[in-house]
Backbone as a ProteinNet text record, in pm:
[ID]
protein_1_A
[PRIMARY]
MDRWKGRVALVTGASVGIGAAIAKSLVQHGMKVVGCARNVEQIEKLAAECVSSGFSGTLIPYKCDLSVEDDMLSMFSWIKVQHQGVDVCINNAGLALPEPLLSGKTSGWRTMMDVNVIALSVCTREAYQSMKEQNIDDGHIININSMSGHRVVNNAGIHFYTASKYAVTALTEGLRQELREAKTHIRATCISPGLVETEFAYRLLSKNQEKAAATYKSIKCLQAADIANAVVYVLSAPPHVQIGDIQMRPVEQLT
[TERTIARY]
-1155.4	-1025.8	-964.1	-1049.1	-952.6	-918.7	-961.8	-810.1	-734.2	-681.6	-599.2	-445.2	-546.2	-466.7	-314.4	-150.7	-49.6	-70.7	-138.2	-57	10.4	44.9	183	135	150.8	140.8	240.2	272.4	339.5	315.9	357.4	341.1	416	441.2	514.4	521.3	616.9	633.7	534.8	645.1	594.8	630	748	809.5	742.8	597.9	533.5	360.4	336.5	195.1	131	31.3	-63.8	47	38.7	190.1	251.4	301.1	307.8	133.8	36.5	-74.3	-149.3	-98.3	-144.7	-102.6	7.9	165.6	97.1	47	49.9	-106.8	-181.1	-375	-335.5	-234.8	-249.5	-143.2	-118.5	-41.4	-98.9	-179	-294.6	-432.3	-386.6	-535	-419	-325.3	-234.9	-128.4	-123.9	-27.7	63.8	183.3	265.4	301.8	364	372.6	534.7	573.9	683.4	709	702.2	711.7	861	843.8	885.5	989.1	1108.9	1118.5	1292.7	1286.7	1463	1489.4	1399	1477.7	1388.8	1429.9	1414.8	1381.2	1444.7	1481.8	1335.4	1248.9	1125.7	1035.4	1043.8	983.6	1008.8	1151.1	1183.3	1112	1102.8	1086.3	914.9	879	734	674.2	790.8	826.3	780.7	857.9	904.8	754.1	701.3	573.5	507.9	425	362	382.2	498.8	585.3	509.8	524.8	540.2	345.9	332.4	169.1	112.5	223.6	99.9	97.3	51.4	-35.9	47.4	-106.6	-32.9	54.4	-0.9	121.6	237.7	321.5	485.4	477.5	582.8	634.7	750.9	739.3	966.1	961.9	1068.9	1127.6	1237.4	1219.6	1296.3	1355.3	1416	1550.9	1521.5	1417.1	1448.6	1351.3	1487.3	1470.1	1339	1243.2	1125.6	1175.7	1260.1	1263.7	1402.8	1432.7	1492.4	1425.3	1482.8	1407.7	1472.9	1565	1659.6	1661.3	1613.9	1617.1	1451.4	1346.2	1200.5	1239.7	1290.5	1264.9	1377.7	1465.4	1603.2	1469.4	1389.6	1262.6	1198.2	1092.9	1096.7	1113	1185	1317.6	1363.3	1321.4	1378.8	1245.3	1157	983.9	989.6	974.6	958.1	1076.2	1201.7	1321.4	1267.5	1204.8	1178.8	1045.4	963.3	792.1	713.4	749.1	697.5	714	571.4	571.7	461.5	425.5	332.7	147	91.6	-101.1	-166.8	-87.8	-170.2	21.5	-107.4	35.4	-81.6	-1.5	-88.4	29.7	-50.6	79.9	100.5	135.5	107.5	210.9	338.1	496.2	357.4	434.7	351.2	420.4	436.5	486.6	429	474.5	363.9	626.8	635.2	675.7	616.4	707.4	603.5	638	629.3	688.8	602.9	509	444.9	468.1	400.2	417.9	462.2	414.7	486.8	642.2	713.1	858.7	923.3	876.5	905.8	1009.9	1094.7	1226.4	1219.2	1214.9	1223	1266.2	1325.5	1351	1297.8	1183.1	1083.9	1003.4	933.2	825	897	1044.3	1062.1	1064.9	1077.9	1029.7	925.3	905.7	725.8	705.2	744.6	629.5	777.4	883.6	927.7	879.6	797.9	731.7	616.8	502.8	400.1	303.5	416.6	337.6	442	535.6	677	660.8	675.3	729.4	593.3	502	363.4	351.2	301.2	337.3	358.5	549.7	631.9	599.9	612.2	547.6	367.8	297.6	183.6	218.8	301.1	373.4	364.6	471	604	453.9	411.9	299.6	188	157.9	83.4	164.2	238.9	366.6	353.3	385.9	430	303.6	156.7	33.9	27.1	42.1	43.8	138.6	261	336.9	287.9	231.9	201.9	66	8.3	-148.5	-290.3	-248.8	-292.7	-421.4	-539.2	-661.1	-726.4	-713.2	-813.5	-635.1	-549.2	-503.6	-570.6	-494.3	-509.3	-442.8	-457	-357.9	-461.6	-394.3	-455.6	-364.6	-384.3	-346.9	-443.9	-330.4	-329	-315.3	-429.7	-496.7	-478.7	-580.1	-603	-690.6	-759.4	-837.2	-829	-669.7	-622.7	-659.9	-575.5	-670.7	-804.3	-886.3	-1007.4	-1081.7	-1032.1	-1024.7	-879.4	-974.1	-770.2	-818.8	-749.2	-758.1	-657.3	-677.9	-636.4	-555.5	-425.8	-329.1	-182.7	-95.5	7.9	94.5	120.7	231	162	62.3	43.6	-65.8	-42.3	-92.2	9.6	196.3	190.6	140.4	212	147.1	-44	-67.5	-221.6	-193.1	-165.2	-139.6	-70.6	17.7	57.4	-61.3	-141.9	-280.2	-405.6	-352	-521.5	-436	-275.9	-240.7	-325	-296.9	-330.5	-454.8	-519.3	-711.8	-743.8	-627.6	-612.3	-575.9	-525.8	-350.9	-440.2	-616.5	-643.5	-741.9	-813.6	-888.7	-887.9	-779.4	-671.6	-648.3	-573.5	-537.5	-617.2	-701	-955.9	-954.3	-929.7	-1059.7	-897.5	-728.4	-670.7	-635.7	-666.1	-729.3	-845	-909.6	-1049.6	-1090.9	-962.7	-933.8	-856.4	-740.1	-704.5	-696.8	-851.2	-979.2	-930.5	-807.8	-848.9	-956.4	-967	-1021.3	-975.8	-844.7	-723.6	-795.9	-786	-889.6	-749.3	-888.3	-769.3	-864.3	-801.3	-943.5	-792.6	-840.7	-786.7	-925.7	-766.2	-883.5	-783.2	-919	-896.1	-905.5	-776.8	-817.9	-810.9	-838.1	-857.2	-777.5	-826.7	-633.9	-613.9	-565.7	-507.9	-328.8	-416.8	-332.1	-185.7	-77.7	48.8	122.8	299.9	380.2	413	269.2	291.6	289.2	193.5	221.7	344.3	418.6	543.9	635.7	618.5	752.8	756.8	553.6	481.8	596	566.2	614.2	698.7	839.3	952.5	997.2	988.2	1044.4	943.6	779.5	657.4	637.2	634.1	624.8	518.9	548	374.6	240.8	290.6	161.7	176.8	210.3	180.5	67.7	163.3	32.5	-52.4	-96.4	-222.4	-321.7	-256.2	-333.8	-383.1	-334.5	-364.2	-504.6	-458.2	-544.4	-621.7	-735.3	-784.8	-898	-874.9	-1022.3	-974.6	-1090.3	-1069.7	-1046.5	-890.4	-840.6	-879.7	-892.4	-878.9	-737.3	-729.9	-599.6	-574.2	-406.2	-338	-471.9	-506.6	-520.6	-692.4	-790.5	-904.4	-877.6	-724.7	-727.9	-684.8	-675.5	-582.7	-710.7	-841	-950.2	-1040.5	-1017.3	-1099.2	-937.2	-849.1	-755.6	-846.1	-848.3	-889.8	-1054.4	-1196.5	-1236.8	-1337.7	-1188.9	-1122.7	-1090.4	-1042.7	-1001.4	-1117.5	-1140.7	-1189.8	-1374.6	-1364.2	-1481.8	-1506.2	-1679.7	-1646.3	-1517.6	-1522.3	-1432.7	-1474.2	-1642.4	-1706.6	-1761.3	-1673.9	-1727.5	-1611.1	-1622.6	-1491.2	-1522.4	-1477.3	-1483.9	-1355.2	-1349.5	-1299.8	-1280.6	-1326	-1230.7	-1329.1	-1213.6	-1304.4	-1307.1	-1390.9	-1357	-1390.4	-1223.2	-1325.9	-1202.5	-1269	-1321.9	-1335	-1233.3	-1313.6	-1404.5	-1509.4	-1642.4	-1664.6	-1551.8	-1555.7	-1469.5	-1501	-1351.9	-1446	-1387.7	-1489.5	-1472.2	-1381.2	-1301.7	-1243.8
204.6	168.3	85.9	220.8	104.9	-18.2	-173	-222.4	-248.9	-124.9	-153	-111.1	44.3	79.8	-17.8	-18.7	-40.2	-137.1	-212.6	-282.1	-259.6	-333.1	-328.3	-324.4	-192.8	-224.5	-213.8	-266.2	-210.9	-120.6	-17.4	57	36.7	12.5	44.8	106.6	172	272.5	415.4	483.3	548.9	696.4	745.3	855.5	945.4	966	977	969.5	1125.4	1060	998.3	868.9	830.4	721.8	683.2	571	681	801.4	889.5	944.7	917.7	1014.6	892.3	775.8	606.3	631.9	577.5	590.5	665.7	802.8	940	868.4	850.4	846.7	673.2	653.5	492	544.6	627.9	693.6	760.4	871.8	902.5	784.1	691	621	542.3	543.3	559.3	359.5	342.1	250.3	193.7	125.1	146.1	135.1	228.7	184.7	152.2	77.3	59.1	80.7	257.3	309.4	262.6	196.5	134.7	203.6	222.3	262.6	317.6	346	312.1	489.5	496.7	745.6	759	713.3	709.5	845.3	947.9	1071.5	1157	1136.4	1184.7	1095.3	1021.8	911.1	935.7	1008.8	1040.8	1149.6	1247	1407.6	1296.3	1323.8	1255.5	1205.9	1113.2	1051.7	1150.9	1243.2	1386.7	1435.7	1476.8	1576.6	1495.9	1345.5	1273.1	1284	1308	1367.6	1447.8	1576.3	1688.4	1738.8	1648.8	1747.1	1571.8	1486.5	1475.3	1378.1	1293.2	1167.2	1076.7	995.2	850.9	729	691.2	631.6	636.1	539.2	583.2	554.4	612.7	570.9	517.6	453.3	338.7	388.1	449.7	413.3	332.1	248.4	138	195.3	139.7	125.6	59	25	-54.7	-118.1	-159.7	-164.1	-280.4	-291.2	-358.4	-463	-388	-481.9	-614.6	-563.6	-679.6	-769.8	-944	-1004.1	-943.6	-1007.7	-989.3	-864.8	-799.6	-674.8	-701.4	-729.4	-763.9	-941.2	-1044.2	-1066.7	-1033.7	-917.1	-879.7	-793.8	-694.5	-601.1	-710.8	-754.6	-896.2	-985.1	-1040.5	-1059.2	-968.3	-830.6	-730.5	-685.5	-688.3	-636.3	-735.4	-866.3	-1019.2	-969.8	-933.9	-895.7	-744.2	-663.5	-568	-517.7	-597.8	-542.2	-678.4	-789.8	-978.6	-969.5	-893.3	-912	-792.2	-863.2	-822.3	-750.8	-722.1	-711.5	-695	-602.2	-538.9	-534.8	-497.1	-486	-413	-315.3	-234.9	-206.1	-314.5	-254.6	-156.2	-33.6	44.6	71.8	56	65.3	42.5	97.6	25	235.4	144.4	298.7	226.2	322.1	334.8	386.2	351.4	401.6	402.9	463.4	522.1	430	285.9	210.2	123.9	166.3	89.6	1.5	-141.3	-226.5	-326	-182.2	-182	-124.8	-55	-52.2	-6.7	-19.9	-56.6	-141.8	-23.6	-128.5	-244	-326.2	-441.5	-390.4	-357.5	-330.5	-262.8	-104.2	-44.2	-162.2	-294.1	-344.6	-480.9	-505.2	-631.5	-491.5	-411	-325.6	-216.4	-220.1	-237.4	-414.9	-473.2	-635.2	-636.1	-635	-575.8	-550.4	-458.4	-392.3	-405	-358	-385.1	-511.4	-592.6	-755.2	-876.8	-831.8	-945	-928.2	-755.5	-736.3	-680.1	-701.5	-715.6	-858.9	-951.6	-1151.4	-1114.3	-1089.5	-1125.2	-1076.2	-876.2	-862.4	-960.1	-1001.7	-1052.2	-1207	-1250.6	-1409.4	-1398.4	-1281.1	-1317.6	-1257	-1094	-1088.1	-1155.3	-1299.6	-1333.5	-1488.2	-1534.2	-1592	-1541.5	-1362	-1295.6	-1343.8	-1341.6	-1351.9	-1461.8	-1632	-1727.7	-1727.2	-1691.2	-1737.7	-1659.8	-1624.7	-1490.2	-1563.3	-1703.8	-1692.9	-1582.3	-1446.3	-1343	-1380.3	-1390.6	-1432.1	-1274.5	-1230.2	-1073.3	-1015.9	-1048.5	-963.2	-834.4	-794	-748.1	-749.3	-754.5	-692.4	-581.8	-545.7	-439.3	-349.7	-344.8	-385.4	-223.4	-149.3	-41	-97	-100.1	-131.9	76.7	-20.2	148.5	135.1	248.8	181.4	96.1	191	77.7	-111.9	-151.3	-210.1	-293.3	-239.5	-282.5	-201.9	-178.4	-34.3	-71.9	-151.6	-5	122.1	223.8	416.3	305.7	428.3	401	552.9	458.5	537.1	415.4	422.4	316	334.9	465.2	490.5	473.5	395.2	268.1	162.2	144.2	-43.3	-185.6	-151.8	-212	-257	-86.7	-69.6	-97	-107.7	-141.3	-317.5	-375.8	-503.5	-550.8	-455.2	-481.3	-489	-387.8	-331.6	-467.5	-477	-579.5	-786.4	-718.9	-832.2	-845	-713	-731.7	-753.4	-685	-730.5	-891.2	-966.5	-1054.7	-1169.4	-1098.1	-1129.3	-1150.5	-1015.4	-1007.7	-1072.7	-1146.2	-1189.4	-1365.1	-1376.6	-1492.5	-1579.3	-1460	-1420.9	-1453.1	-1368.9	-1400.6	-1513.7	-1617.8	-1795.1	-1837.8	-1857	-1886.6	-1860.9	-1707.8	-1717.8	-1822.1	-1849	-1877.9	-2041	-2074	-2203.4	-2224.3	-2162.7	-2160.8	-2129.9	-2214.8	-2130.9	-2010	-1934.7	-1830.8	-1670.6	-1613.9	-1454.4	-1332.7	-1368	-1254.7	-1174.7	-1079.6	-995.9	-963.7	-961.3	-862.7	-787	-712.6	-572.5	-509.9	-493.1	-391.3	-251.5	-157.3	-25.4	6.1	73.9	101.5	289.2	346.4	513.8	532.9	611.7	730	826.9	946.8	1008	1091.5	1089	1087.8	1212.3	1285.7	1430.2	1395.3	1335.8	1316.9	1284.7	1224.4	1233.7	1236.8	1084.4	1007.3	1058.4	1127.3	1189.9	1233.9	1307.3	1369.5	1289.4	1159.2	1074.9	998.1	965.6	858.4	961.7	1150.9	1220.5	1314.1	1254.9	1278.2	1417	1325.3	1440.5	1525.2	1578.9	1620.3	1746.3	1823.2	1801.2	1936.1	2002.7	2005.4	2047.6	1876.8	1813.3	1743.1	1657.3	1611.9	1689.9	1885.3	1958.1	1969.7	1995.4	1950.5	1841.1	1790	1628.3	1709.8	1713.1	1765.1	1846.4	1880.4	2100.1	2051.7	1969.1	1874.5	1914.7	1862.5	1746.9	1815.2	1823	1782	1634.9	1693.5	1519.1	1427	1359.8	1288.5	1365.3	1325	1385.7	1255.4	1190.4	1105.1	1086.5	1184	1147.9	1099.9	1036.8	987.9	907.8	876.8	718.7	602.9	756.1	722.1	701.8	782.5	764	594.4	624.2	406.6	336.6	322.2	219.7	222.7	384.9	358.8	292.9	337.6	262.2	137.7	15.6	-96.6	-186.1	-74.2	-62.2	-183.9	-2.8	-28.9	-106.7	-158.7	-240.6	-405	-408.5	-518.4	-615.4	-729	-847.2	-924.9	-985.2	-1041.6	-989	-799.8	-744.5	-819.3	-838.1	-866.8	-789.5	-622.9	-512	-532.8	-654.1	-708.9	-575	-528.7	-366	-277.4	-201.9	-28.5	-12.3	92.1	189	354.5	435	554	611.9	724.8	823.9	1000.7	1025.5	1220.7	1204.9	1276	1301.9	1340.3	1395.4	1496.6	1365.6	1211.6	1206.5	1105.7	1100.1	951.7	860.4	769.6	693.1	642.7
1623	1569.2	1725	1808.1	1931.5	2010	1888.5	1956.2	1821.4	1843.1	1739.5	1756.5	1875.9	1962.3	2026.6	2061.8	2090.2	1960.6	1887.9	1789.2	1683.7	1599.5	1499.3	1287.9	1256.3	1174.6	1077.1	962.1	862.6	741.8	682.8	557.1	475.3	367	201.5	180.9	203.6	67.6	145.1	184.4	379.9	471.1	263.2	298.8	233.4	113.6	76	0.2	26.5	-67.8	-22.3	-31.3	46.6	163.6	99.9	243.9	428.2	353.6	448.3	473.4	483.4	522.1	561	547.4	624.4	692.6	718	915.7	956.8	938.7	1036.6	1088.6	946.5	1051.3	1147.5	1147.8	1213.3	1330.5	1353.3	1457.7	1458.1	1455.6	1459.2	1562.5	1609.5	1617.8	1741.5	1771.9	1850.2	1803	1691.7	1645.7	1658	1657.4	1641.1	1474.5	1435.5	1301.6	1206.8	1109.6	1094.2	978.3	892.9	797.9	716.7	615.9	491.8	383.5	319	204.9	211.2	92.5	67.7	80.4	99.7	179.8	304.7	426.5	530.1	623.1	550.2	620.5	573.8	513.9	541.7	671.6	656.5	798.9	852.3	938.3	1066	1071.8	927.7	969.2	1078.4	929.6	973.5	1159.4	1129.8	1310.6	1344	1379.3	1443.7	1458.8	1339.5	1376.2	1418.6	1397.6	1455	1611.9	1690.2	1801.1	1876.1	1799.3	1851.7	1805.1	1746.9	1714	1887.8	1936.9	2065.9	2039.3	1890.5	1895.3	1934.1	1983.9	2080	2038	1948	1847.5	1841.3	1823.8	1736.6	1588.5	1468.9	1331.4	1425	1313.3	1347	1230.8	1157.6	1049.4	991.9	889.3	865	708.8	691.4	503.6	509.3	318.2	270.2	134.3	99.5	-81.2	-111.1	-173.7	-197.2	-315	-404.6	-554.4	-410.5	-390.4	-326.9	-190.6	-229.9	-159.6	21	41	107.8	268.6	131.3	270.9	341.8	269.8	309.2	363	348.6	504.4	634.3	595	716.5	716.6	674.7	796.9	861.2	848.6	913.3	1033.6	1000.5	1127.9	1210.8	1132.6	1239.6	1308.2	1298.1	1324.8	1454.9	1387.5	1531.5	1662.8	1609.4	1756.9	1770.2	1698.5	1856.6	1846.8	1822.7	1793	1760.9	1845.7	1776.7	1697.4	1588.3	1447.4	1429.2	1313.6	1288.4	1271.5	1296.5	1297.3	1190.7	1122.5	1002.3	909.7	750.6	688.3	545	569.8	459.1	324.9	207.7	67.6	-47.3	28.2	-48.1	-141.9	-148.1	-295.8	-383.8	-514.6	-616.2	-652.5	-825.1	-956.1	-1053.4	-1133.8	-1296.9	-1373.9	-1487.3	-1543.1	-1663.1	-1786.6	-1865.1	-2013.2	-2032.6	-2109.3	-2177.9	-2321.2	-2360.5	-2397.7	-2428.4	-2487.5	-2566.9	-2680.9	-2817.1	-2790.1	-2691.8	-2707.7	-2604.8	-2441.1	-2375	-2345.6	-2225.9	-2197.6	-2093.8	-2143.3	-2031.5	-1907	-1871.8	-1747.5	-1622.7	-1740.8	-1676.4	-1712.4	-1754.8	-1719.4	-1559.7	-1561.8	-1478.3	-1269.3	-1337.8	-1225.7	-1172.3	-1245.9	-1175.7	-1121.3	-1242.1	-1230.1	-1007.8	-1022.5	-902	-746.2	-724.5	-605.1	-681.7	-736.7	-701.8	-790.1	-788.3	-786.8	-664.1	-694.5	-600.1	-441.2	-495.5	-316.8	-202.8	-337.3	-250.5	-194.5	-257.4	-258.3	-152	-167.9	-13.1	94.6	69.9	288.3	315.9	168.8	192.7	271	199.6	293.8	371.8	449.9	525.5	662.5	607.7	742.3	746.8	692.6	721.9	842.4	779.4	779.2	1014.1	1016.9	1137.1	1218.4	1204.6	1217.3	1307.5	1196	1235.7	1357.5	1335.3	1493.2	1606.2	1634.3	1762.1	1744.8	1686.2	1725.6	1708	1610.4	1644.2	1460.8	1480.6	1428.7	1361.8	1424.1	1386.2	1315.7	1226.4	1176	1042.6	1002.5	849	742.8	569.9	484.3	459.9	386.3	284.8	176.3	10.7	-58	-179	-155.9	-217.7	-335.8	-361.1	-546.2	-663.2	-724.4	-810.3	-929.8	-980.4	-1049.2	-1181.5	-1183.4	-1321.6	-1330.6	-1171.6	-1204.1	-1214	-1291	-1231.5	-1428	-1543.5	-1635	-1727.4	-1855.4	-1960.9	-1971.5	-1964.8	-2015.6	-2181.7	-2247.7	-2413.1	-2349.5	-2262.9	-2233.3	-2271.5	-2416.2	-2354.5	-2338.6	-2279.6	-2081	-1948	-1942.7	-1836.6	-1866.5	-2000.6	-2050.3	-1939	-1863.9	-1831.1	-1658	-1638.9	-1521.7	-1488.7	-1545.4	-1557.7	-1527.3	-1651	-1642.9	-1440	-1476.4	-1232.8	-1153	-1187.7	-1085.1	-1113.7	-1233.9	-1237.7	-1139.1	-1145.8	-1109.6	-925.2	-884	-721.9	-738.1	-786.6	-771.2	-727.1	-964.4	-829.5	-715.7	-657.7	-557.8	-408.1	-422.2	-354.8	-290.6	-436	-365	-377.6	-420.6	-421.9	-254.3	-187.2	-81.1	-6.2	18.1	22.3	112.8	-15.7	-47.8	54	-6.6	18	231.9	282.6	458.7	428.5	446.8	471.3	445.2	342.2	389.8	443.8	498.4	626.2	768.5	746.5	902.4	1018.8	906.5	949.1	887.5	1048.1	1060.9	1006.7	1027.5	912	770.8	782.3	639.6	516.1	457.2	284.6	247.3	247.5	129.6	51.5	-91.7	-116.2	-159.2	-183.4	-168.8	-303	-410.5	-521.2	-565.4	-622.5	-599.6	-671.8	-783.6	-956.9	-897.5	-950	-995.5	-837.4	-787.7	-625.7	-669.9	-546.5	-653.1	-459.7	-560.5	-478.2	-589.8	-601.9	-663.6	-724.1	-800.7	-848.6	-1017.9	-1080.3	-1184.2	-1227.8	-1136.2	-1158.2	-1193.6	-1171.9	-1112.3	-1217.1	-1307.9	-1448.2	-1568.5	-1546.9	-1656.5	-1584.7	-1521.2	-1515.8	-1582.3	-1782.5	-1882.1	-1882.5	-1855.8	-1846.4	-1810.4	-1665.3	-1547.5	-1553.6	-1622	-1694.7	-1676.8	-1824.6	-1823.1	-1673	-1585.4	-1526.3	-1351.6	-1371.6	-1331.3	-1386.2	-1506.7	-1548.2	-1568	-1492.9	-1432.7	-1352.4	-1257	-1120.4	-1132.6	-1204.3	-1251.1	-1322.8	-1317.9	-1461.7	-1387.8	-1212.3	-1209.6	-1034.2	-960	-829.9	-812.5	-780.9	-796.6	-631.3	-511.4	-457.5	-315.5	-254.9	-152.1	-93.3	2.1	39.4	74.7	206	361.9	341.1	195	134.5	165.4	102.3	103.5	199.2	343.6	481.3	580.8	480.6	551.1	542.1	373.6	397	445.7	434.5	502.8	682	778.3	927.6	917.4	727.3	803.4	789.3	676.9	698.5	784.3	897.7	982.4	1097.8	1067.6	1169.7	1207.3	1063.4	1040.7	1118.3	1192	1305.6	1278.9	1308.3	1303.1	1172.4	1164	1150.2	941.3	943.7	810.3	733.3	602.2	506.7	368.1	384.8	272.1	163.3	66.5	-31.1	-96.4	-149.7	-224.1	-281.8	-215.6	-234.4	-333	-494.1	-530.2	-560.7	-523	-498.1	-652.6	-640.4	-773.2	-726.4	-784.6	-755	-869.6	-811.1	-855.9	-987.4	-1020.1	-1162.9	-1256.2	-1220	-1267.2	-1341.2	-1485.8	-1587.8	-1548	-1678.8	-1615.1	-1528.1
[MASK]
+++++++++++++++++++++++++++++++++++++++++++++++++++++++++++++++++++++++++++++++++++++++++++++++++++++++++++++++++++++++++++++++++++++++++++++++++++++++++++++++++++++++++++++++++++++++++++++++++++++++++++++++++++++++++++++++++++++++++++++++++++++++++++++++

């Protein structure tokens, strides 16, 4: 990770869970991390923790609504002015709403597409343009996907979410191909976790918190730090190594 010290990473959805763990880990490895979310108070607390822990990097909170394109464009403009641009983009933000295909609300479907697919694509485009402007040829774009981007489970509440994650799988491979055509050494990687003990299930099952808690008690789940470790592994790979996708499940998870 030495070559990333002092360089700039953007982590979306950095206020809680996997995003917060990734941001903390990259700061620990000496990177300047712009952590964005709609709620920056938790990122500000994490930034203070990083300082008190004596980490060599810096966490910079930035308030951004990823469902609003102007917010994202303003964020990239701000990063350019304040930090020259990005070297690494971690598209972590994502959400699942319990909206089945036969009875779900269109508004819920749109929200999932806006955050899970459109926001990821906008940040990817802007990150690439930022790297190109800076003549960065060794940048990295990492999409935090899901095992739901690789198989369909028999659960009506997450079928549309699953479709959005299949899109992330396709977008990551499409990005890899376009980067090759552009004759750049910027890399694209997808990390696809199974069940991770975060706030995810509590949000998905907001009307049944007991069921959400039971989800995480059923098996020994992955922790947010496990995904952060995978990000560090990907970034630590030699520049000539292209890691396409890491699929990671708890040992006890069947599907």
